[in-house]
Amino acid sequence: MNSTTLLGLVAGALTTVSFLPQVLKTWRTRSTGDFSFGMLTLLSAGILVWIGYGFLIDSLPVILANIVTFALLSVILAFKIIYK
Amino acid sequence: MNSTTLLGLVAGALTTVSFLPQVLKTWRTRSTGDFSFGMLTLLSAGILVWIGYGFLIDSLPVILANIVTFALLSVILAFKIIYK
């Protein structure tokens, strides 16, 4: 693995892991009032397109980071829909 | 511009624009209690690394999207710090 891919994986790890404390907080509080529904849906849609782009440019960091982020973001979006 | 770059720009436009309704909502309500501070700081740090990765792989979509997202996210982080 070259250093560029490594840097990309660091970037992906940071932005992906960032959603973990958020999911834990939201799971604990069940409170999602401060989140914009438009943000959650547009961001989820955009992340799906990023996954496609990642495959096209053959970038493992872009693919991996966006798949995991999409999964974590889905939890927050689900809480937003259920506990609104 | 080829179709791959175009798809990347669509992805970047979606994930970037997604933060606009969030910034508007946060600006209006001044309420950031539901946001995890850890999420905001880790995400901001990760986005900075994505910008560096974007330059290394010469990906205009990765560079542009992350620069604008970083700016918008900074507004939310600032509100989180000021109105906590």
XYZ file of C-alpha atoms in Angstrom:
168
model
C 0.000 0.000 0.000
C 1.451 3.379 -0.952
C 1.471 6.467 1.269
C -1.293 8.172 -0.700
C -3.718 5.301 -0.085
C -2.620 5.254 3.551
C -3.424 8.966 3.917
C -6.803 8.357 2.303
C -7.509 5.557 4.755
C -6.557 7.873 7.652
C -8.974 10.479 6.274
C -11.677 7.847 5.859
C -11.070 6.421 9.324
C -11.420 9.883 10.899
C -14.614 10.903 9.114
C -16.132 7.438 9.596
C -15.164 7.032 13.258
C -16.516 10.555 13.895
C -20.043 9.191 13.532
C -19.513 6.647 16.336
C -19.767 9.143 19.265
C -22.746 10.672 17.462
C -24.543 7.332 17.132
C -23.789 6.547 20.806
C -25.113 9.950 21.907
C -28.221 9.696 19.761
C -28.801 6.089 20.884
C -28.601 7.215 24.531
C -30.678 10.389 24.284
C -33.108 9.438 21.491
C -32.969 13.161 20.775
C -32.542 14.260 17.161
C -34.383 17.591 17.155
C -31.266 19.613 16.342
C -30.585 17.578 13.204
C -31.932 18.842 9.915
C -33.910 16.126 8.110
C -32.766 17.661 4.823
C -29.140 17.303 5.896
C -29.533 13.653 6.847
C -31.297 12.667 3.618
C -29.108 14.722 1.241
C -25.970 13.506 2.999
C -27.103 9.869 2.777
C -27.908 10.251 -0.923
C -24.570 11.936 -1.564
C -22.662 9.209 0.267
C -24.286 6.576 -1.964
C -23.048 8.485 -5.035
C -19.562 8.775 -3.443
C -19.483 4.956 -3.205
C -20.154 4.725 -6.938
C -17.507 7.364 -7.658
C -15.040 5.468 -5.461
C -15.473 2.347 -7.582
C -15.038 4.343 -10.802
C -11.759 5.948 -9.680
C -10.729 2.691 -7.984
C -10.176 4.361 -4.620
C -10.379 1.916 -1.714
C -10.476 4.741 0.891
C -13.428 6.462 -0.795
C -15.343 3.171 -1.115
C -14.697 1.855 2.403
C -15.189 5.133 4.270
C -18.475 5.881 2.563
C -19.931 2.396 3.049
C -19.302 2.480 6.815
C -20.382 6.124 7.130
C -23.609 5.330 5.291
C -24.362 2.532 7.762
C -23.741 4.775 10.804
C -25.662 7.695 9.316
C -28.607 5.378 8.660
C -28.887 4.775 12.421
C -29.148 8.525 13.080
C -31.638 8.958 10.239
C -33.716 6.059 11.610
C -33.824 7.698 15.066
C -34.778 11.010 13.428
C -37.707 9.323 11.664
C -38.832 7.185 14.644
C -38.471 9.766 17.434
C -39.505 12.936 15.631
C -14.758 16.733 -18.116
C -15.387 12.994 -18.193
C -18.415 11.233 -16.714
C -16.472 9.905 -13.727
C -15.473 13.397 -12.619
C -19.048 14.539 -13.231
C -20.389 11.781 -10.962
C -17.860 12.774 -8.308
C -18.982 16.381 -8.525
C -22.615 15.263 -8.140
C -21.597 13.279 -5.047
C -19.655 16.244 -3.697
C -22.481 18.661 -4.447
C -24.972 16.454 -2.561
C -22.861 15.913 0.565
C -21.771 19.560 0.595
C -25.206 21.066 -0.033
C -26.592 18.756 2.675
C -24.909 20.932 5.298
C -26.751 24.059 4.108
C -30.162 23.192 5.661
C -28.253 22.149 8.787
C -26.399 25.455 9.037
C -29.675 27.353 8.448
C -31.450 25.328 11.134
C -28.603 25.721 13.622
C -28.288 29.438 12.810
C -32.024 29.870 13.491
C -32.307 27.753 16.624
C -28.836 28.246 18.128
C -29.442 24.730 19.444
C -26.647 22.196 19.100
C -27.256 19.973 22.118
C -27.998 16.893 20.022
C -24.653 17.135 18.226
C -21.736 15.157 19.592
C -18.694 17.390 20.087
C -16.512 14.382 19.301
C -18.305 13.921 15.980
C -17.856 17.561 14.966
C -14.148 17.677 15.809
C -13.230 14.252 14.376
C -15.244 14.968 11.233
C -13.546 18.353 10.780
C -10.104 16.810 11.255
C -10.930 14.007 8.821
C -12.196 16.450 6.206
C -8.879 18.330 6.371
C -7.042 15.058 5.667
C -9.475 14.307 2.791
C -8.456 17.642 1.208
C -4.807 16.553 1.316
C -5.706 13.138 -0.109
C -7.718 14.825 -2.869
C -4.664 16.791 -3.962
C -2.499 13.637 -3.914
C -4.894 11.637 -6.125
C -5.618 14.776 -8.187
C -9.375 14.506 -7.634
C -11.150 17.830 -8.117
C -14.435 16.510 -6.618
C -12.700 15.327 -3.406
C -10.832 18.639 -3.041
C -13.763 20.970 -3.762
C -16.402 19.083 -1.786
C -14.259 18.847 1.313
C -13.170 22.488 1.290
C -16.779 23.721 1.161
C -17.992 21.090 3.644
C -15.233 22.102 6.055
C -16.368 25.727 5.894
C -20.016 24.838 6.573
C -19.139 22.370 9.320
C -17.025 25.059 11.001
C -20.153 27.172 11.424
C -21.930 24.318 13.249
C -18.851 23.629 15.368
C -18.598 27.337 16.237
C -22.245 27.376 17.388
C -21.611 24.207 19.400
C -18.699 25.891 21.183
C -20.397 29.288 21.680
C -23.886 28.101 22.717
C -23.045 25.007 24.728
